[in-house]
XYZ file of C-alpha atoms in Angstrom:
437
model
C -91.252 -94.410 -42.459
C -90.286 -94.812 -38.953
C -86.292 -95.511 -40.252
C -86.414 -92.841 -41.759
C -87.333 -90.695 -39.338
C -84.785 -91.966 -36.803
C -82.221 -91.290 -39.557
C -83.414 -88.293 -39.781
C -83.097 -87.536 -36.391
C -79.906 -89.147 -36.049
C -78.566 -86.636 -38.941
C -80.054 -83.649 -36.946
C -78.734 -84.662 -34.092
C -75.450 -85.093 -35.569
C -75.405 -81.700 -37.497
C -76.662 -79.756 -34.357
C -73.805 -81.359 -32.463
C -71.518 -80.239 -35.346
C -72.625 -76.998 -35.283
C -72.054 -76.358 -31.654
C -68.521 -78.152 -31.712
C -67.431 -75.278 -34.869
C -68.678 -72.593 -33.073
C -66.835 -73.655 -30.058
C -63.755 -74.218 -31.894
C -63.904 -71.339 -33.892
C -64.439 -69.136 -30.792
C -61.860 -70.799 -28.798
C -59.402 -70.454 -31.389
C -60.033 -66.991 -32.366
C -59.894 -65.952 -28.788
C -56.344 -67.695 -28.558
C -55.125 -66.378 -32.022
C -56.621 -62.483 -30.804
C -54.840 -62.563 -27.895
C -51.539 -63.814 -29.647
C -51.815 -61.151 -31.639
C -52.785 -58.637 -28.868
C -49.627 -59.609 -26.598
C -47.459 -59.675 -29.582
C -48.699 -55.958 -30.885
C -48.315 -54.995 -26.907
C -44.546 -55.924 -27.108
C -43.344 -54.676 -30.334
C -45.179 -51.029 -29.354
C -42.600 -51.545 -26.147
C -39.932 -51.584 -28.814
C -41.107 -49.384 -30.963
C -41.438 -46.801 -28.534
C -37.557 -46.948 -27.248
C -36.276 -47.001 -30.425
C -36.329 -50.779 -31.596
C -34.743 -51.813 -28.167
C -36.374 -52.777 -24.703
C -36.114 -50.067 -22.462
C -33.109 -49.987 -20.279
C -35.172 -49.810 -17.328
C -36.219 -52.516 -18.239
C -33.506 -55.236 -18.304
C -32.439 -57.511 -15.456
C -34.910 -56.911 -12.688
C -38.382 -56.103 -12.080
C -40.183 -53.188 -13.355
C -42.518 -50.754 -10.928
C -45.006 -50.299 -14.487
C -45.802 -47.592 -13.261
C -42.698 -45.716 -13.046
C -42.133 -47.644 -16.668
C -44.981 -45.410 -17.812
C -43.445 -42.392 -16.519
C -39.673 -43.261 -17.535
C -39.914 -45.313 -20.713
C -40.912 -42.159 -22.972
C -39.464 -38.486 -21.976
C -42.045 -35.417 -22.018
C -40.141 -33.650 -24.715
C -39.327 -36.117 -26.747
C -40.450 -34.546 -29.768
C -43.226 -36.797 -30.861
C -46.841 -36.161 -32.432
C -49.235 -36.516 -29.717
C -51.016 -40.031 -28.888
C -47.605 -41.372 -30.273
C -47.258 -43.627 -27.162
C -49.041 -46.696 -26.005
C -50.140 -47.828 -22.360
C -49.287 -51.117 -21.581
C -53.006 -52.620 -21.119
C -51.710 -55.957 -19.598
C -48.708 -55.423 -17.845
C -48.787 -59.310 -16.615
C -47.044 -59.687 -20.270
C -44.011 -58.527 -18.509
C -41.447 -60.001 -16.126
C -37.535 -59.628 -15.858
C -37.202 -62.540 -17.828
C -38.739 -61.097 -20.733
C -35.734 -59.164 -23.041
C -34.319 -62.388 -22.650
C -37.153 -64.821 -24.113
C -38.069 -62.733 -26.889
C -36.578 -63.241 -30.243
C -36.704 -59.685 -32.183
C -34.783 -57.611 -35.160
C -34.867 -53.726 -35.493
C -34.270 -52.031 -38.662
C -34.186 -48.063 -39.361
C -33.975 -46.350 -42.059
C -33.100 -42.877 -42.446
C -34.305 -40.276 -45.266
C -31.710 -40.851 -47.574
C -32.554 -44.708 -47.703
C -29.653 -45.872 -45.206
C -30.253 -49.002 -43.394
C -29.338 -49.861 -39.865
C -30.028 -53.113 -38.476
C -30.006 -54.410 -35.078
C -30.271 -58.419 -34.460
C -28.214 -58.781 -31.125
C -31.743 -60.534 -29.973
C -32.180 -62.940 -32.525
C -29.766 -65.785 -33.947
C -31.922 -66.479 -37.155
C -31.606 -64.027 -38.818
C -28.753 -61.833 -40.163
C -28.408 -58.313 -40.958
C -28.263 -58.645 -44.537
C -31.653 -60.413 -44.103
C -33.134 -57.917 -41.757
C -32.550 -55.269 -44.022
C -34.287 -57.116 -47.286
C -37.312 -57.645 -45.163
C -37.768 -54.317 -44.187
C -36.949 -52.992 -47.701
C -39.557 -54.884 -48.786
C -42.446 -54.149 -45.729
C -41.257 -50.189 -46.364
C -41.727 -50.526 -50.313
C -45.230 -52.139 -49.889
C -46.532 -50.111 -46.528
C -44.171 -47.113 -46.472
C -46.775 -44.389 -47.422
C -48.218 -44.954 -44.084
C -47.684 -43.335 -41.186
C -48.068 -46.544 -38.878
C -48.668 -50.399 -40.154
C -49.099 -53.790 -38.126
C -48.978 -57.004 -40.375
C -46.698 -60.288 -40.659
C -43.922 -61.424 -42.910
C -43.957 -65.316 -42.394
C -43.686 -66.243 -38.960
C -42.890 -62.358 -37.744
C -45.085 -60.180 -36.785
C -44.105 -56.492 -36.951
C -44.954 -52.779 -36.722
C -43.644 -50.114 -38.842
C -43.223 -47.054 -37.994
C -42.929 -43.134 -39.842
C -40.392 -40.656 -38.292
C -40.614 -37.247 -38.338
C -37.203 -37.181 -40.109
C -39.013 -39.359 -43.048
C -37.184 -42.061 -42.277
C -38.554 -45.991 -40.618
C -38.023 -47.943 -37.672
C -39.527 -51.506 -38.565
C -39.689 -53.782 -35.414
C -39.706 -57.486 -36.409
C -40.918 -59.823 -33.639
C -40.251 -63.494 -33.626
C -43.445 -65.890 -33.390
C -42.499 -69.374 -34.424
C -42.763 -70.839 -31.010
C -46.349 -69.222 -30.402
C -47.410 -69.769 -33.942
C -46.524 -73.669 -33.314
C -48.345 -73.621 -30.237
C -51.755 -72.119 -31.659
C -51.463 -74.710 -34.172
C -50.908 -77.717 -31.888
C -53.756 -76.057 -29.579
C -55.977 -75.662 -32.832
C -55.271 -79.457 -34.330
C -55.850 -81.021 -30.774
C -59.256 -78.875 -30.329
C -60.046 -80.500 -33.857
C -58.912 -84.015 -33.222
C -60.796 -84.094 -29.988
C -63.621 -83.067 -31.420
C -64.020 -85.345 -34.338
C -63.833 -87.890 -31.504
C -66.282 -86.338 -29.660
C -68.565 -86.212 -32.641
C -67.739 -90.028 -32.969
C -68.898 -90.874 -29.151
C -72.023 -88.727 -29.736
C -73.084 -90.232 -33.173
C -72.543 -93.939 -31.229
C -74.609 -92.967 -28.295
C -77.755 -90.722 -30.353
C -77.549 -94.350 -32.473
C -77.394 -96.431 -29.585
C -80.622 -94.695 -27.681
C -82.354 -93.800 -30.747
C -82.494 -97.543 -31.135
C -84.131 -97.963 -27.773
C -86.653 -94.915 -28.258
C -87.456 -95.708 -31.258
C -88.356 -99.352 -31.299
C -91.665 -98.907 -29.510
C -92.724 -96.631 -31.888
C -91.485 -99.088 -34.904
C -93.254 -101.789 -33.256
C -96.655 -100.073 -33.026
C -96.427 -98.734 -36.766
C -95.347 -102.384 -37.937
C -98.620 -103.471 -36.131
C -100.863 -100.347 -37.731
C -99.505 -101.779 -41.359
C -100.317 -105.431 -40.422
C -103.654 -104.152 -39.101
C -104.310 -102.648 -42.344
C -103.132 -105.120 -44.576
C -105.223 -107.796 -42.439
C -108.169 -105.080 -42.110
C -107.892 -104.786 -46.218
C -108.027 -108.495 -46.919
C -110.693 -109.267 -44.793
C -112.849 -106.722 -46.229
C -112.357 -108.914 -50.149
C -114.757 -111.688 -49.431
C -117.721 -109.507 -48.124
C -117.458 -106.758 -51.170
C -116.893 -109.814 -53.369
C -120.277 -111.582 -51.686
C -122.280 -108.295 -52.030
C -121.434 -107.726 -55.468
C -122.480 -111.109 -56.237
C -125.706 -110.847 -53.970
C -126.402 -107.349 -56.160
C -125.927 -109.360 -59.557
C -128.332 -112.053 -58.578
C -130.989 -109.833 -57.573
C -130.521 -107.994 -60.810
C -131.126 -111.237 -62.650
C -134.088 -111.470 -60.954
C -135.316 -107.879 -61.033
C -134.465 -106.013 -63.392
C -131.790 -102.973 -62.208
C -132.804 -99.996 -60.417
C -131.504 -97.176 -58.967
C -131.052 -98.586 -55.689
C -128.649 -101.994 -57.191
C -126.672 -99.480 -59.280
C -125.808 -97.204 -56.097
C -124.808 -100.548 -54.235
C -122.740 -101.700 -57.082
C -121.450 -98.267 -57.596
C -120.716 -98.168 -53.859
C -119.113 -101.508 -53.814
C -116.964 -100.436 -56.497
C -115.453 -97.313 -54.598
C -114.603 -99.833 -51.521
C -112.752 -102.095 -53.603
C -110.499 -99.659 -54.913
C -110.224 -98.382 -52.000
C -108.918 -101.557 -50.444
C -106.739 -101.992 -53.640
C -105.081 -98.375 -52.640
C -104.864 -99.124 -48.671
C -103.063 -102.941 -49.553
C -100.713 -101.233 -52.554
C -99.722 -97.883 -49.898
C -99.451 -100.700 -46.785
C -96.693 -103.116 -49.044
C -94.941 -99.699 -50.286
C -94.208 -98.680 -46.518
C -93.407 -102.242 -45.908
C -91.363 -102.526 -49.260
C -87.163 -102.957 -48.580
C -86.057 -103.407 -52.341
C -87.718 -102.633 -55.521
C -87.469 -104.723 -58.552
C -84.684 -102.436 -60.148
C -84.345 -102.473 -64.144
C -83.705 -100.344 -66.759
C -87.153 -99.413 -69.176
C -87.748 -96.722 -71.601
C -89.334 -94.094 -69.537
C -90.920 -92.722 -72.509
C -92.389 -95.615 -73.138
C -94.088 -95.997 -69.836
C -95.694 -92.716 -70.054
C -96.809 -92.710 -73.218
C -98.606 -96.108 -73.241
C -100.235 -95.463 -69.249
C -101.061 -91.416 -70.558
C -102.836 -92.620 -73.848
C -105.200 -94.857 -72.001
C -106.645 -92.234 -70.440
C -107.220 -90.370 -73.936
C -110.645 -91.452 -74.202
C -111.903 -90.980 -70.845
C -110.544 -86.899 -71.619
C -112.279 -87.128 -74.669
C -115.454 -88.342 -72.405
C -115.041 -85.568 -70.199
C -114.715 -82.966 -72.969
C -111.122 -82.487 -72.038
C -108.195 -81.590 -74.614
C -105.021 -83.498 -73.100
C -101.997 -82.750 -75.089
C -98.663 -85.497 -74.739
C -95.325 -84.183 -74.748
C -93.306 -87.287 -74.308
C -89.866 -87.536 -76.121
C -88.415 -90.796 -76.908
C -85.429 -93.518 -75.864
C -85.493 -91.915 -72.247
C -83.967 -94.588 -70.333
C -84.316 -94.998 -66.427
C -83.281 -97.476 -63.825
C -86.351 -98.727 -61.641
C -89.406 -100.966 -60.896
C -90.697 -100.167 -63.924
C -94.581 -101.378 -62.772
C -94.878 -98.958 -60.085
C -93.603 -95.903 -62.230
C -96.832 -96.501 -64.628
C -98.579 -97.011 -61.684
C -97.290 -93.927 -60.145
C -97.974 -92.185 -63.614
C -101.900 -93.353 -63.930
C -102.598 -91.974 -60.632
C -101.311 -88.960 -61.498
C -102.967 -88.810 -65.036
C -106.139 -90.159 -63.885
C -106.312 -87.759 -60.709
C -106.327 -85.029 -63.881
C -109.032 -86.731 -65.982
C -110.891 -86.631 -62.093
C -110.589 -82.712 -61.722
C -109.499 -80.941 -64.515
C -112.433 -78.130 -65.436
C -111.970 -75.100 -67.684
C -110.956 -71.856 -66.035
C -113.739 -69.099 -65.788
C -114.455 -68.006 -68.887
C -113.306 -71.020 -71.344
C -114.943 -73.421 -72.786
C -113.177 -76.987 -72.124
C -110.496 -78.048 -69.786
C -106.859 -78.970 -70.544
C -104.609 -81.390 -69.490
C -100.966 -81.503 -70.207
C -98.662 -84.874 -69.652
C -94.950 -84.031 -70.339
C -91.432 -86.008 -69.816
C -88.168 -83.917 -69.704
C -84.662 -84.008 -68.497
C -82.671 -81.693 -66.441
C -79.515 -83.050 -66.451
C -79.265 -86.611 -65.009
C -83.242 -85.571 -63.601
C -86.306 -87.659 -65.297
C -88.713 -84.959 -64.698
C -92.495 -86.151 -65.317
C -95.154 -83.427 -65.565
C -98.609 -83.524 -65.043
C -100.783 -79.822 -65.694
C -104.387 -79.488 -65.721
C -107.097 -76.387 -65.717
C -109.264 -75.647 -62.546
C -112.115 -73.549 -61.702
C -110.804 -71.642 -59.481
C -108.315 -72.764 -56.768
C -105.299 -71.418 -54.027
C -102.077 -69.752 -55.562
C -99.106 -71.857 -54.062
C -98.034 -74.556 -52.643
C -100.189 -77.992 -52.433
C -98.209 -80.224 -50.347
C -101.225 -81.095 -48.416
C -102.582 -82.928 -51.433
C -100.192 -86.064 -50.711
C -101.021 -86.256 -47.263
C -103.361 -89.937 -46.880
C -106.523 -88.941 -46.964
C -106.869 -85.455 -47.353
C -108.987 -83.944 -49.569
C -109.525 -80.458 -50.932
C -112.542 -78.865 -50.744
C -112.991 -78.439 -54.379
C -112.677 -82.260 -54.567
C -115.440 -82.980 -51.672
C -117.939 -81.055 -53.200
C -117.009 -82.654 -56.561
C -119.300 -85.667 -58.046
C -116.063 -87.545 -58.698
C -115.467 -89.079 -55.690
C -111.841 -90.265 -54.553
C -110.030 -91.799 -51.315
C -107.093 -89.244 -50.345
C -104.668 -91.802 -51.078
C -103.637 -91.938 -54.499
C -101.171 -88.775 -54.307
C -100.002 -90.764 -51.482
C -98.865 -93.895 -53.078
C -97.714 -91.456 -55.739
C -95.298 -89.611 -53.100
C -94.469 -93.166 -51.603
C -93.644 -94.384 -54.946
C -91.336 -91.114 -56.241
C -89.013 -91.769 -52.368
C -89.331 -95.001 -52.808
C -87.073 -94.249 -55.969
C -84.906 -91.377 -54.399
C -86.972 -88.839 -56.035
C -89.216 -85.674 -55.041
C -92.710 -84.969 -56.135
C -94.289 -81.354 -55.796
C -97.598 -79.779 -56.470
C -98.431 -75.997 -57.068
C -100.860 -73.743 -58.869
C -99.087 -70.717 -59.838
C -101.755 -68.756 -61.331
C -104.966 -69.819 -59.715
C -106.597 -71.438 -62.489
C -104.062 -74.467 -63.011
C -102.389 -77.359 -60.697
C -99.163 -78.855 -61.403
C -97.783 -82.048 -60.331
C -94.655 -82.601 -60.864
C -92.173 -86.052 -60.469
C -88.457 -85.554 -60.561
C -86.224 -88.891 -60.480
């Protein structure tokens, strides 16, 4: 139990960690790839705006912005209104600029004639220019203004009032390289990041862990002790009880000891079988007819139904194979079987109590089914019923008796086998337990 929590933790601890380093990542990145975009968009409005060209002002020294703003577009210049676009960084820009930027122009007039200008990039030739912005006017050209990217360009394409284009095509291989070599390092580093911080959550889990393992190893030696110890005296007043029957006849008062004595043995029997399951490393793993296993440990509990005035029905298919420790699946299956023969009652209103025991698959799933009829109980969930020693209140106030514990060893039987067990009452007058393996 206690490895498995500090798995458990471990894994938490791991996924939390991996959810923070995404998020991080992702942020980062998108940030970077946003603002790639944004200085990109910034430069080919610039061109845009002066006709597909950097501004004249602009070449060779550097620019008062200001007096950019004022210069780069004329008053009358003839177009719509909101046309232009500020320069919201103007850090972009330096003198150096027209001459590290890699761009291609390309208008076209009404009648479809082409002009392309590629003095600014060596890449790419006019003939080339003009098929790509053929092809961004075909697919775009019914609107008025368009941002988007054609490989490793990103462009802007714009409607004159004459009905003809001016596509700006800006070169982004360099930053496109960049945000990917920024983007695989953020990865790799991460990854070994997640690597130190799995070794060290391991490393002190270990430490803060092992007190706690030690003091649950001792509480499952204590019981295991505790249990055998408590043998010989139920075993002597047993015998004690059957001697002084022999010599009086039986009463009330020998039957309630014997009765008595009884419930403690099983009870030790259930504390010793739950104390070697937590203990348990390996189980004795074979393949068995499932069906089998059902059927036989489900039909010796036929008479005590028919006993109880119960009607238990057995749907159980055959040559179901499964892989296990074949002694603790019946096991697992009387508890649950007999834990029905314990509390099944007919609903309000009927006259007998029913019990169903059914086998199915789902798949690669074993699923093993245990219904029964109640008085009257909780719709929902009954988890609680396979914690040790809990009882329902419907079962304290019963006649039948019971520990707590054999749901228990059911649960610690089903993940002891990689499997899930689940109980429910979805109509208030029925429980079911259900196995799946």
């Amino acid at each position: 139990m206690i490895r498995r929590l500090r798995r458990q933790f471990i894994l938490v601890a791991m996924l939390s960690t991996l959810a923070v380093l995404t998020v991080i990542i992702g942020v980062l990145n998108a940030a970077n790839y946003i603002s790639m975009n944004r200085k990109a968009d910034t430069m080919l409005d610039l061109l845009a705006e002066n006709g597909g060209m950097f501004p004249a002002v602009f070449m060779g020294k550097e620019v008062d912005f200001g007096e950019l703003e004022e210069r780069r577009v004329p008053p009358d210049n003839g177009k719509k209104p909101g046309a232009e676009k500020h320069i919201k960084d103007r850090n972009l820009f330096s003198s150096e600029t027209p001459y590290e930027t890699r761009f291609f122009s390309v208008f076209s007039s009404s009648d479809q004639t082409f002009m392309a200008y590629t003095g600014r990039i060596a890449s790419v030739s006019e003939e080339d220019a003009v098929m790509i912005a053929r092809s961004v006017i075909q697919k775009y050209g019914s609107k008025d203004r368009y941002r988007g990217n054609y490989g490793n360009f990103r462009y802007v394409l714009s409607k004159e009032e004459t009905g003809g284009y001016l596509a700006v095509f800006l070169d982004m291989t360099q930053e496109i390289k960049s945000f990917r070599t920024v983007l695989l390092y953020s990865i790799i580093i991460s990854c070994v990041g997640l690597m130190a911080v799995f070794f060290l959550v391991w490393f002190f889990s270990k430490k803060v862990f092992k007190p706690v393992e030690e003091s649950d190893r001792k509480q499952k030696q204590f019981i295991t002790d505790a249990s055998h110890e408590l043998k010989t005296p139920l075993t002597i007043i047993s015998a004690n009880v059957d001697v002084l029957e022999m010599e009086s006849e039986e009463n009330e008062w020998s039957k309630s000891i014997k009765n008595q004595v009884k419930r403690m043995s099983g009870l030790v029997e259930q504390m010793v079988t739950l104390s070697r399951l937590d203990e348990s490393k390996s189980l004795e793993m074979n393949d068995f007819s499932l069906s089998d296993a059902v059927l036989d440990t489900a039909q010796a509990y036929l008479p005590v139904a028919e006993r109880n005035a119960q009607e238990m029905t057995l749907d159980i298919p055959e040559e179901i194979i499964y892989k296990g420790d074949e002694k603790q699946i019946r096991q697992m299956v009387g508890l649950l079987v007999e834990n029905a023969t314990k509390y099944t009652l007919p609903p309000k209103g009927e006259d007998k109590g029913r019990i169903l025991v059914k086998l199915s698959l789902k798949g690669k799933k074993k699923i093993i089914t245990v219904w029964n009829t109640v008085e009257e109980t909780q719709i929902g969930s009954k988890e609680r019923y396979f914690e040790r020693f809990y009882r329902p209140d419907e079962s304290r106030n019963s006649k039948q008796g019971g520990s707590g514990i054999g749901l228990s060893i059911v649960k610690s039987i089903a993940e002891a086998h990689k499997g899930k067990v689940s109980a429910e009452s979805s109509d208030g007058k029925s429980i079911q337990f259900e196995v799946i393996l």
